Short mmCIF file of C-alpha atoms and ligand atoms in Angstrom, two decimals:
data_model
loop_
_atom_site.label_atom_id
_atom_site.label_comp_id
_atom_site.label_asym_id
_atom_site.label_seq_id
_atom_site.Cartn_x
_atom_site.Cartn_y
_atom_site.Cartn_z
CA MET A 1465 -27.81 -2.45 26.65
CA GLY A 1466 -24.62 -4.24 25.80
CA ILE A 1467 -23.12 -5.34 22.56
CA TYR A 1468 -23.00 -8.85 21.15
CA LEU A 1469 -19.58 -9.70 19.76
CA ASP A 1470 -19.74 -13.48 19.52
CA TYR A 1471 -21.07 -13.93 15.97
CA ASN A 1472 -18.73 -16.86 15.37
CA ALA A 1473 -20.65 -18.78 18.05
CA SER A 1474 -24.04 -17.83 16.59
CA SER A 1475 -25.38 -14.85 14.69
CA PRO A 1476 -28.74 -13.10 15.12
CA ILE A 1477 -31.38 -14.04 12.61
CA ASP A 1478 -31.98 -11.50 9.82
CA HIS A 1479 -35.51 -10.06 10.12
CA ARG A 1480 -36.21 -10.89 6.45
CA VAL A 1481 -35.29 -14.52 7.13
CA LEU A 1482 -37.49 -14.61 10.22
CA ASP A 1483 -40.44 -13.01 8.41
CA LEU A 1484 -40.26 -15.64 5.70
CA MET A 1485 -39.98 -18.46 8.24
CA ILE A 1486 -43.02 -17.22 10.19
CA ASP A 1487 -44.99 -17.13 6.96
CA VAL A 1488 -43.91 -20.69 6.13
CA TYR A 1489 -44.69 -21.94 9.66
CA LYS A 1490 -48.15 -20.40 9.41
CA ASN A 1491 -49.05 -21.35 5.88
CA VAL A 1492 -46.92 -24.23 4.63
CA TYR A 1493 -47.38 -26.98 7.18
CA GLY A 1494 -47.34 -30.05 4.96
CA ASN A 1495 -44.60 -32.64 4.83
CA SER A 1496 -42.40 -31.91 1.82
CA ASP A 1497 -42.17 -35.63 1.06
CA SER A 1498 -45.97 -36.17 1.01
CA ARG A 1499 -46.88 -37.00 -2.56
CA THR A 1500 -50.65 -37.33 -2.24
CA HIS A 1501 -51.85 -33.76 -1.72
CA ILE A 1502 -51.27 -30.11 -2.50
CA TYR A 1503 -50.03 -29.41 1.06
CA GLY A 1504 -47.05 -31.68 0.47
CA GLU A 1505 -46.52 -30.17 -2.95
CA ASN A 1506 -46.47 -26.65 -1.53
CA ALA A 1507 -43.96 -27.64 1.13
CA ARG A 1508 -41.83 -29.33 -1.52
CA LYS A 1509 -41.81 -26.12 -3.58
CA VAL A 1510 -40.53 -24.17 -0.57
CA VAL A 1511 -37.80 -26.72 0.13
CA GLU A 1512 -36.70 -26.92 -3.51
CA ASN A 1513 -36.58 -23.14 -3.78
CA ALA A 1514 -34.38 -23.07 -0.66
CA ARG A 1515 -32.15 -25.76 -2.15
CA LEU A 1516 -31.71 -23.60 -5.23
CA GLN A 1517 -30.83 -20.55 -3.14
CA VAL A 1518 -28.13 -22.48 -1.25
CA ALA A 1519 -26.84 -23.90 -4.53
CA GLN A 1520 -26.64 -20.44 -6.10
CA LEU A 1521 -24.58 -19.02 -3.23
CA LEU A 1522 -22.08 -21.86 -3.68
CA ARG A 1523 -22.37 -22.08 -7.48
CA VAL A 1524 -23.25 -25.78 -7.46
CA LYS A 1525 -26.31 -27.69 -8.69
CA SER A 1526 -29.35 -27.91 -6.43
CA GLY A 1527 -29.17 -31.73 -6.63
CA GLU A 1528 -25.86 -31.48 -4.80
CA ILE A 1529 -27.38 -29.86 -1.67
CA PHE A 1530 -28.59 -32.08 1.22
CA PHE A 1531 -30.27 -30.45 4.21
CA THR A 1532 -29.05 -31.46 7.67
CA SER A 1533 -29.51 -30.18 11.23
CA GLY A 1534 -26.31 -28.14 11.05
CA ALA A 1535 -22.60 -28.37 10.40
CA THR A 1536 -22.00 -30.94 13.14
CA GLU A 1537 -24.27 -33.39 11.37
CA SER A 1538 -22.89 -32.47 7.94
CA ASN A 1539 -19.34 -33.15 9.14
CA ASN A 1540 -20.41 -36.47 10.67
CA ILE A 1541 -22.11 -37.63 7.48
CA ALA A 1542 -19.25 -36.47 5.25
CA ILE A 1543 -16.69 -38.40 7.30
CA ARG A 1544 -18.44 -41.39 8.90
CA GLY A 1545 -20.54 -41.83 5.78
CA LEU A 1546 -17.41 -43.02 3.97
CA ARG A 1547 -16.92 -46.14 6.14
CA LYS A 1548 -18.44 -48.60 3.68
CA TYR A 1549 -16.47 -47.18 0.76
CA ALA A 1550 -13.30 -47.26 2.86
CA GLU A 1551 -13.82 -50.97 3.64
CA GLU A 1552 -14.50 -51.78 -0.01
CA SER A 1553 -11.61 -49.75 -1.42
CA GLY A 1554 -9.13 -50.58 1.35
CA LYS A 1555 -8.41 -46.86 1.76
CA LYS A 1556 -8.51 -46.01 5.44
CA HIS A 1557 -6.08 -43.15 5.86
CA ILE A 1558 -7.37 -39.66 6.72
CA ILE A 1559 -5.50 -36.37 6.87
CA THR A 1560 -6.92 -33.49 8.86
CA SER A 1561 -5.63 -30.64 11.02
CA SER A 1562 -5.38 -30.39 14.80
CA ILE A 1563 -7.34 -27.10 14.74
CA GLU A 1564 -10.57 -28.45 13.24
CA HIS A 1565 -13.83 -27.95 15.09
CA LYS A 1566 -14.71 -30.79 17.48
CA ALA A 1567 -17.36 -31.91 15.01
CA VAL A 1568 -14.52 -33.02 12.73
CA LEU A 1569 -11.91 -33.93 15.35
CA GLU A 1570 -14.19 -36.20 17.38
CA THR A 1571 -15.65 -37.74 14.23
CA VAL A 1572 -12.28 -38.77 12.81
CA ARG A 1573 -11.20 -39.94 16.26
CA SER A 1574 -14.29 -42.17 16.40
CA LEU A 1575 -12.96 -43.96 13.31
CA LYS A 1576 -9.61 -44.76 14.85
CA GLY A 1577 -11.27 -47.67 16.69
CA GLU A 1578 -12.36 -49.01 13.29
CA ARG A 1579 -8.81 -49.46 12.00
CA PHE A 1580 -8.63 -46.07 10.29
CA GLU A 1581 -5.36 -44.17 10.53
CA VAL A 1582 -5.56 -40.42 11.02
CA ASP A 1583 -2.82 -37.81 10.68
CA PHE A 1584 -3.42 -34.46 12.38
CA VAL A 1585 -1.38 -31.61 10.94
CA ASP A 1586 -0.48 -28.80 13.36
CA PRO A 1587 -0.72 -25.22 12.09
CA GLU A 1588 2.22 -22.85 11.97
CA GLU A 1589 2.47 -20.03 14.51
CA ASP A 1590 0.52 -17.79 12.12
CA GLY A 1591 -2.51 -20.08 12.51
CA ARG A 1592 -2.28 -21.58 9.01
CA VAL A 1593 -1.78 -25.18 8.15
CA ASP A 1594 1.15 -25.58 5.74
CA LEU A 1595 -0.06 -26.91 2.41
CA ASN A 1596 3.17 -28.87 1.88
CA LYS A 1597 2.85 -30.61 5.25
CA VAL A 1598 -0.60 -31.81 4.23
CA LEU A 1599 0.53 -32.97 0.79
CA ALA A 1600 3.60 -34.74 2.21
CA LEU A 1601 1.31 -37.05 4.21
CA ILE A 1602 -0.58 -38.36 1.18
CA ARG A 1603 -0.28 -42.14 0.75
CA ASN A 1604 -1.66 -44.70 -1.68
CA ASP A 1605 -4.39 -45.56 0.82
CA THR A 1606 -5.39 -41.96 1.62
CA LEU A 1607 -9.16 -41.80 1.57
CA LEU A 1608 -9.88 -38.28 2.69
CA VAL A 1609 -8.43 -34.88 3.47
CA SER A 1610 -10.70 -32.84 5.76
CA LEU A 1611 -9.76 -29.21 6.34
CA MET A 1612 -11.72 -26.22 7.55
CA HIS A 1613 -11.93 -23.06 5.46
CA ALA A 1614 -11.76 -20.48 8.25
CA ASN A 1615 -10.93 -21.32 11.85
CA ASN A 1616 -13.69 -20.46 14.30
CA GLU A 1617 -11.34 -19.27 17.07
CA THR A 1618 -8.72 -17.28 15.17
CA GLY A 1619 -10.55 -16.54 11.92
CA VAL A 1620 -7.45 -17.66 10.01
CA ILE A 1621 -8.24 -18.80 6.47
CA GLN A 1622 -6.68 -22.14 5.56
CA PRO A 1623 -5.12 -23.02 2.18
CA VAL A 1624 -8.16 -24.98 1.00
CA LYS A 1625 -7.99 -23.45 -2.48
CA GLU A 1626 -4.46 -24.73 -3.09
CA ILE A 1627 -5.20 -28.15 -1.55
CA GLY A 1628 -8.43 -28.44 -3.55
CA ASP A 1629 -6.53 -27.73 -6.79
CA VAL A 1630 -4.02 -30.49 -6.05
CA LEU A 1631 -6.56 -33.07 -4.84
CA ALA A 1632 -8.84 -32.51 -7.85
CA GLU A 1633 -6.18 -34.35 -9.88
CA LYS A 1634 -6.02 -37.27 -7.43
CA ASP A 1635 -8.33 -40.05 -6.31
CA ILE A 1636 -8.65 -38.60 -2.80
CA LEU A 1637 -11.80 -37.09 -1.37
CA PHE A 1638 -11.66 -33.53 -0.05
CA HIS A 1639 -14.03 -32.31 2.65
CA VAL A 1640 -14.15 -28.65 3.65
CA ASP A 1641 -15.83 -27.40 6.82
CA ALA A 1642 -16.96 -23.99 5.56
CA THR A 1643 -19.15 -23.18 8.56
CA GLN A 1644 -17.40 -19.89 9.33
CA SER A 1645 -16.76 -18.74 5.77
CA CYS A 1646 -20.08 -19.54 4.10
CA GLY A 1647 -21.87 -16.30 3.28
CA LYS A 1648 -18.74 -14.26 4.04
CA LEU A 1649 -16.07 -15.47 1.59
CA VAL A 1650 -18.59 -15.72 -1.22
CA PRO A 1651 -16.38 -15.61 -4.38
CA GLU A 1652 -13.78 -17.93 -2.81
CA LEU A 1653 -16.40 -20.61 -2.12
CA LYS A 1654 -17.83 -20.38 -5.61
CA GLU A 1655 -14.39 -21.20 -7.05
CA LEU A 1656 -13.29 -23.81 -4.52
CA LYS A 1657 -12.73 -27.42 -5.65
CA TYR A 1658 -13.98 -30.03 -3.17
CA ASN A 1659 -16.07 -33.19 -2.96
CA MET A 1660 -17.92 -32.40 0.28
CA LEU A 1661 -18.62 -29.16 2.09
CA SER A 1662 -20.40 -28.40 5.37
CA ILE A 1663 -22.36 -25.26 6.20
CA SER A 1664 -24.67 -24.07 8.98
CA ALA A 1665 -27.44 -21.45 8.79
CA HIS A 1666 -26.93 -19.86 12.20
CA LYS A 1667 -23.49 -18.55 11.28
CA LEU A 1668 -24.91 -16.49 8.40
CA ASN A 1669 -27.88 -14.80 10.04
CA GLY A 1670 -30.12 -17.78 9.50
CA PRO A 1671 -31.90 -20.01 12.04
CA GLN A 1672 -30.24 -22.45 14.43
CA GLY A 1673 -30.88 -26.13 13.77
CA VAL A 1674 -30.40 -26.36 10.02
CA GLY A 1675 -27.42 -26.68 7.71
CA ALA A 1676 -26.40 -28.46 4.57
CA LEU A 1677 -23.94 -30.95 3.27
CA VAL A 1678 -22.84 -30.25 -0.29
CA LEU A 1679 -21.86 -33.33 -2.26
CA ARG A 1680 -20.26 -32.45 -5.59
CA LYS A 1681 -20.89 -34.82 -8.47
CA ARG A 1682 -18.00 -36.04 -10.60
CA GLN A 1683 -19.01 -37.56 -13.93
CA TYR A 1684 -22.65 -37.49 -12.76
CA LYS A 1685 -21.79 -39.49 -9.62
CA LEU A 1686 -22.05 -38.31 -6.02
CA PRO A 1687 -19.14 -39.00 -3.64
CA PRO A 1688 -19.48 -42.47 -2.03
CA VAL A 1689 -21.15 -41.12 1.12
CA LYS A 1690 -23.81 -43.25 2.81
CA ALA A 1691 -26.32 -42.25 5.48
CA ILE A 1692 -25.16 -42.69 9.07
CA THR A 1693 -28.67 -42.75 10.55
CA PHE A 1694 -31.49 -44.97 9.37
CA GLY A 1695 -35.02 -44.13 8.41
CA GLY A 1696 -36.83 -42.83 5.36
CA LEU A 1697 -35.52 -41.83 1.97
CA GLN A 1698 -35.60 -38.08 2.52
CA GLU A 1699 -32.69 -36.13 1.06
CA CYS A 1700 -32.04 -39.07 -1.30
CA GLY A 1701 -31.47 -41.29 1.74
CA ILE A 1702 -28.36 -39.30 2.73
CA ARG A 1703 -30.17 -37.71 5.66
CA PRO A 1704 -33.35 -39.55 6.68
CA GLY A 1705 -36.01 -37.62 8.63
CA THR A 1706 -38.69 -35.08 7.81
CA VAL A 1707 -37.17 -31.98 6.25
CA PRO A 1708 -37.90 -28.94 8.49
CA VAL A 1709 -39.55 -26.82 5.82
CA ALA A 1710 -39.39 -23.42 7.55
CA LEU A 1711 -35.80 -23.98 8.69
CA ALA A 1712 -34.75 -24.95 5.16
CA ALA A 1713 -36.54 -21.85 3.84
CA GLY A 1714 -34.63 -19.77 6.42
CA LEU A 1715 -31.29 -21.20 5.33
CA GLY A 1716 -32.19 -20.59 1.68
CA LYS A 1717 -33.17 -16.97 2.33
CA ALA A 1718 -30.01 -16.34 4.39
CA CYS A 1719 -27.95 -17.69 1.47
CA GLU A 1720 -29.83 -15.53 -1.05
CA LEU A 1721 -29.19 -12.42 1.05
CA ALA A 1722 -25.52 -13.28 1.62
CA ASP A 1723 -25.06 -13.65 -2.14
CA ALA A 1724 -26.93 -10.47 -3.08
CA GLU A 1725 -25.35 -8.31 -0.37
CA TYR A 1726 -21.84 -9.74 -0.41
CA ASP A 1727 -19.96 -6.63 -1.57
CA GLU A 1728 -21.48 -4.23 0.92
CA ASN A 1729 -21.35 -6.76 3.77
CA TYR A 1730 -17.67 -7.45 3.17
CA ALA A 1731 -16.88 -3.73 3.30
CA ARG A 1732 -18.94 -3.40 6.49
CA TYR A 1733 -17.09 -6.30 8.18
CA LEU A 1734 -13.72 -4.85 7.22
CA GLU A 1735 -14.54 -1.31 8.27
CA LYS A 1736 -15.31 -2.58 11.78
CA LYS A 1737 -12.17 -4.67 11.92
CA GLN A 1738 -10.07 -1.63 11.07
CA ALA A 1739 -11.90 0.39 13.74
CA ILE A 1740 -11.24 -2.24 16.44
CA ILE A 1741 -7.58 -2.56 15.50
CA GLU A 1742 -7.23 1.23 15.67
CA VAL A 1743 -8.81 1.39 19.13
CA ILE A 1744 -6.53 -1.37 20.41
CA GLU A 1745 -3.41 0.15 18.87
CA LYS A 1746 -4.13 3.66 20.14
CA SER A 1747 -4.98 2.48 23.67
CA GLY A 1748 -1.38 1.69 24.51
CA ILE A 1749 -2.37 -1.61 26.13
CA CYS A 1750 0.08 -4.49 25.75
CA TYR A 1751 -1.46 -6.86 23.18
CA VAL A 1752 -0.71 -9.37 20.49
CA PHE A 1753 -3.01 -10.70 17.79
CA ASN A 1754 -3.28 -14.45 17.53
CA GLY A 1755 -3.20 -15.56 13.91
CA ASP A 1756 -1.73 -13.60 11.03
CA GLN A 1757 -4.18 -10.82 10.17
CA LYS A 1758 -3.12 -11.07 6.51
CA TYR A 1759 -5.02 -14.37 6.31
CA CYS A 1760 -7.78 -13.53 8.75
CA MET A 1761 -11.54 -13.30 8.28
CA PRO A 1762 -12.87 -9.73 8.07
CA ASN A 1763 -15.24 -10.33 11.02
CA THR A 1764 -12.91 -11.93 13.59
CA ILE A 1765 -10.08 -10.86 15.87
CA ASN A 1766 -8.38 -13.10 18.38
CA VAL A 1767 -6.27 -10.95 20.68
CA SER A 1768 -4.27 -11.49 23.87
CA PHE A 1769 -4.13 -8.58 26.29
CA LEU A 1770 -0.91 -9.68 27.95
CA GLY A 1771 -1.08 -10.11 31.71
CA VAL A 1772 -4.91 -10.13 31.67
CA GLU A 1773 -6.61 -13.47 32.34
CA SER A 1774 -9.31 -13.91 29.67
CA GLU A 1775 -11.69 -15.64 32.11
CA ALA A 1776 -11.51 -12.64 34.45
CA LEU A 1777 -11.94 -10.19 31.58
CA MET A 1778 -14.96 -11.99 30.12
CA LEU A 1779 -16.66 -12.17 33.50
CA SER A 1780 -15.95 -8.50 34.23
CA VAL A 1781 -17.44 -7.29 30.95
CA LYS A 1782 -20.25 -9.87 30.81
CA GLN A 1783 -22.99 -7.29 31.38
CA PHE A 1784 -22.10 -5.05 28.45
CA CYS A 1785 -19.98 -7.06 26.05
CA GLY A 1786 -20.55 -10.59 24.77
CA ILE A 1787 -17.16 -11.96 23.81
CA SER A 1788 -15.62 -15.40 24.25
CA ASN A 1789 -12.30 -17.15 24.37
CA GLY A 1790 -12.98 -19.85 21.87
CA SER A 1791 -15.56 -22.24 20.58
CA ALA A 1792 -18.91 -22.36 22.40
CA CYS A 1793 -18.73 -26.14 22.05
CA THR A 1794 -15.69 -26.29 24.32
CA SER A 1795 -16.50 -23.35 26.59
CA HIS A 1796 -17.58 -25.68 29.41
CA ASP A 1797 -14.08 -26.94 29.90
CA TYR A 1798 -11.50 -24.55 31.23
CA THR A 1799 -8.51 -26.18 29.57
CA PRO A 1800 -6.51 -23.80 27.37
CA SER A 1801 -7.60 -23.49 23.74
CA TYR A 1802 -6.37 -26.49 21.75
CA VAL A 1803 -6.24 -24.28 18.65
CA LEU A 1804 -3.85 -21.73 20.16
CA ARG A 1805 -1.84 -24.53 21.78
CA ALA A 1806 -1.43 -26.26 18.43
CA MET A 1807 -0.09 -22.95 17.04
CA GLY A 1808 2.67 -23.24 19.63
CA LEU A 1809 1.73 -20.08 21.55
CA ASP A 1810 2.97 -19.73 25.13
CA THR A 1811 0.70 -20.24 28.15
CA GLU A 1812 0.44 -16.55 29.03
CA ARG A 1813 -0.67 -15.67 25.52
CA ILE A 1814 -3.23 -18.48 25.47
CA SER A 1815 -4.69 -17.72 28.89
CA SER A 1816 -5.15 -14.06 27.95
CA ALA A 1817 -6.71 -14.65 24.51
CA VAL A 1818 -10.21 -13.42 23.69
CA ARG A 1819 -12.16 -13.72 20.47
CA ILE A 1820 -14.16 -10.78 19.17
CA SER A 1821 -16.48 -11.48 16.22
CA TRP A 1822 -19.13 -9.21 14.75
CA GLY A 1823 -21.69 -8.93 11.99
CA ALA A 1824 -22.21 -6.63 9.04
CA ASP A 1825 -25.06 -5.05 11.03
CA THR A 1826 -23.02 -4.37 14.18
CA ASP A 1827 -23.18 -0.66 14.96
CA LYS A 1828 -19.70 0.81 14.45
CA ILE A 1829 -19.95 3.66 16.96
CA GLU A 1830 -21.33 1.39 19.65
CA LEU A 1831 -18.64 -1.17 18.82
CA VAL A 1832 -15.83 1.36 19.19
CA ASN A 1833 -17.26 2.61 22.51
CA GLN A 1834 -17.63 -0.87 23.94
CA VAL A 1835 -14.18 -2.00 22.84
CA LYS A 1836 -12.74 1.11 24.52
CA LYS A 1837 -14.60 0.16 27.70
CA LEU A 1838 -13.37 -3.43 27.39
CA ILE A 1839 -9.78 -2.22 27.17
CA GLU A 1840 -10.22 -0.02 30.26
CA VAL A 1841 -11.49 -3.05 32.20
CA ALA A 1842 -8.58 -5.13 30.87
CA ARG A 1843 -6.12 -2.48 32.03
CA GLY A 1844 -7.59 -2.69 35.53
CA LEU A 1845 -7.19 -6.46 35.61
CA LYS A 1846 -3.59 -6.51 34.47
CA THR A 1847 -1.32 -8.31 36.91
N1 LIG B 1008 -17.57 -26.27 12.31
C1 LIG B 1008 -17.17 -25.03 12.67
C2 LIG B 1008 -15.91 -24.47 12.08
C3 LIG B 1008 -17.93 -24.29 13.58
O1 LIG B 1008 -17.52 -23.07 13.94
C4 LIG B 1008 -19.13 -24.86 14.11
C5 LIG B 1008 -19.98 -24.09 15.10
N2 LIG B 1008 -19.28 -23.57 16.19
C6 LIG B 1008 -19.49 -26.15 13.71
C7 LIG B 1008 -18.69 -26.81 12.80
C8 LIG B 1008 -20.74 -26.80 14.22
O2 LIG B 1008 -21.85 -26.17 13.66
P1 LIG B 1008 -23.35 -26.41 14.17
O3 LIG B 1008 -23.52 -25.53 15.34
O4 LIG B 1008 -24.20 -26.02 13.01
O5 LIG B 1008 -23.48 -27.86 14.48
#
C-alpha cells in the first residue's frame, strides 16, 4: 500500500465522524425545517448541535454559522452576496491577493463585469502578502478585503490577524478564506477579527460536500450579505435549500474533535514536518523550499527538487505516494502554478515544485520511508 500525502486537497474522514453520520443517516431522516412533526424536530436538534460545535471551534455565536456545500459556495456568497449593498452604498472596490483559491479569484473576477474594481496584491518571494501593500490600496469606496488565512499550495500563513485588527476600526468588510487553517490553527482563528469567514469540512477530517460561512454580527447586525441563489428560507435565507443533516452533523463533529484534540494534533503535524525536512536535508538532493517555513502551516511543505520535473516525479511515484503540485481545482491544466509565479519564482523552480501535505494520523515511520523512496526516484529523474 502507498501513502496519501495530499491532505490539502482532501483529508480522510475521521471514523468517529463517519460513525455519527451513519447513525444520523439511519435514524434522523426528517427535514430539519419541517415544523409539523417530531422527525423534523429531531433533525433540527442535530443541525443546531452541529452549529454549536462549529461555533465553539471558532469562538463565535451559533447564530453566526450558516451551512453551505463547502468553501467554494461560502466564498461565492461572502463576495457576490454583497452586490446589492455595494450598489446602495456606492462602494465597489475590492482588494484581494493574486494567490487566493480560484473560488475567490474567479468570484471577484465575475464582478469586474458589473463595474466593480478589483486590486490583486502579489505576495513577496516568501509567499506572504505584505500587510502594508494591502493597506496602501484602501480607498474611500473600498467595500471588501478578501484574504486567505493559509495558502493551499505553499501552506504560507497570511497576515490576516494584522489586517483584521486594522480593518476592525474601519467601515470595510473583511472576508477570510480559512479553508486550510480551520481545525489546525485553532487559537489563531478564535482570536481573529473578521466579518466573514469560509470553511470546509473535508479539509478537517470531515465529509466532502459541506462547509460553513461565518457571518459575524456587529451591534447585533449581520454583514450586508444576501443570498445568491433563490429558494426557501433555510439558513435564514442566506443559503436556501434543504440542510443536509448528516453532513452538517459530520462537520460539527469534525470541529468538536479539532477543538478538543488541538494540542496533540499540532504536535503530531509538526513532528512529521521536522521528520520530512530531516530526510530531505540528509539526502543530499538539490532542493529549495517554496514559501518561508517560518510562516508555514505545520502540515504542508512545498519543495522543488531542482532539475526534476514535478509532472514526471508525480507520475513515477503515483503507485506508492499521493502528492500533488498544487490545487486539485487547477490540476487539469498544465500551466505553471499561478501561486508560485506570483511569488516571482523562476520557471525551473516552479516546474519542479511538489506539495506534500499530511494529517495528524499519518504514520511517521511509513512517511519517512516513503519520502526516502520519493527522493530516490527524484534523483533518478534529475536532468
Ligand atoms: N479555498 C481554499 C483555500 C481551498 O484550499 C479550497 C479547496 N481546495 C477551497 C477554497 C474550496 O473548498 P471546497 O472544496 O470546500 O469547495
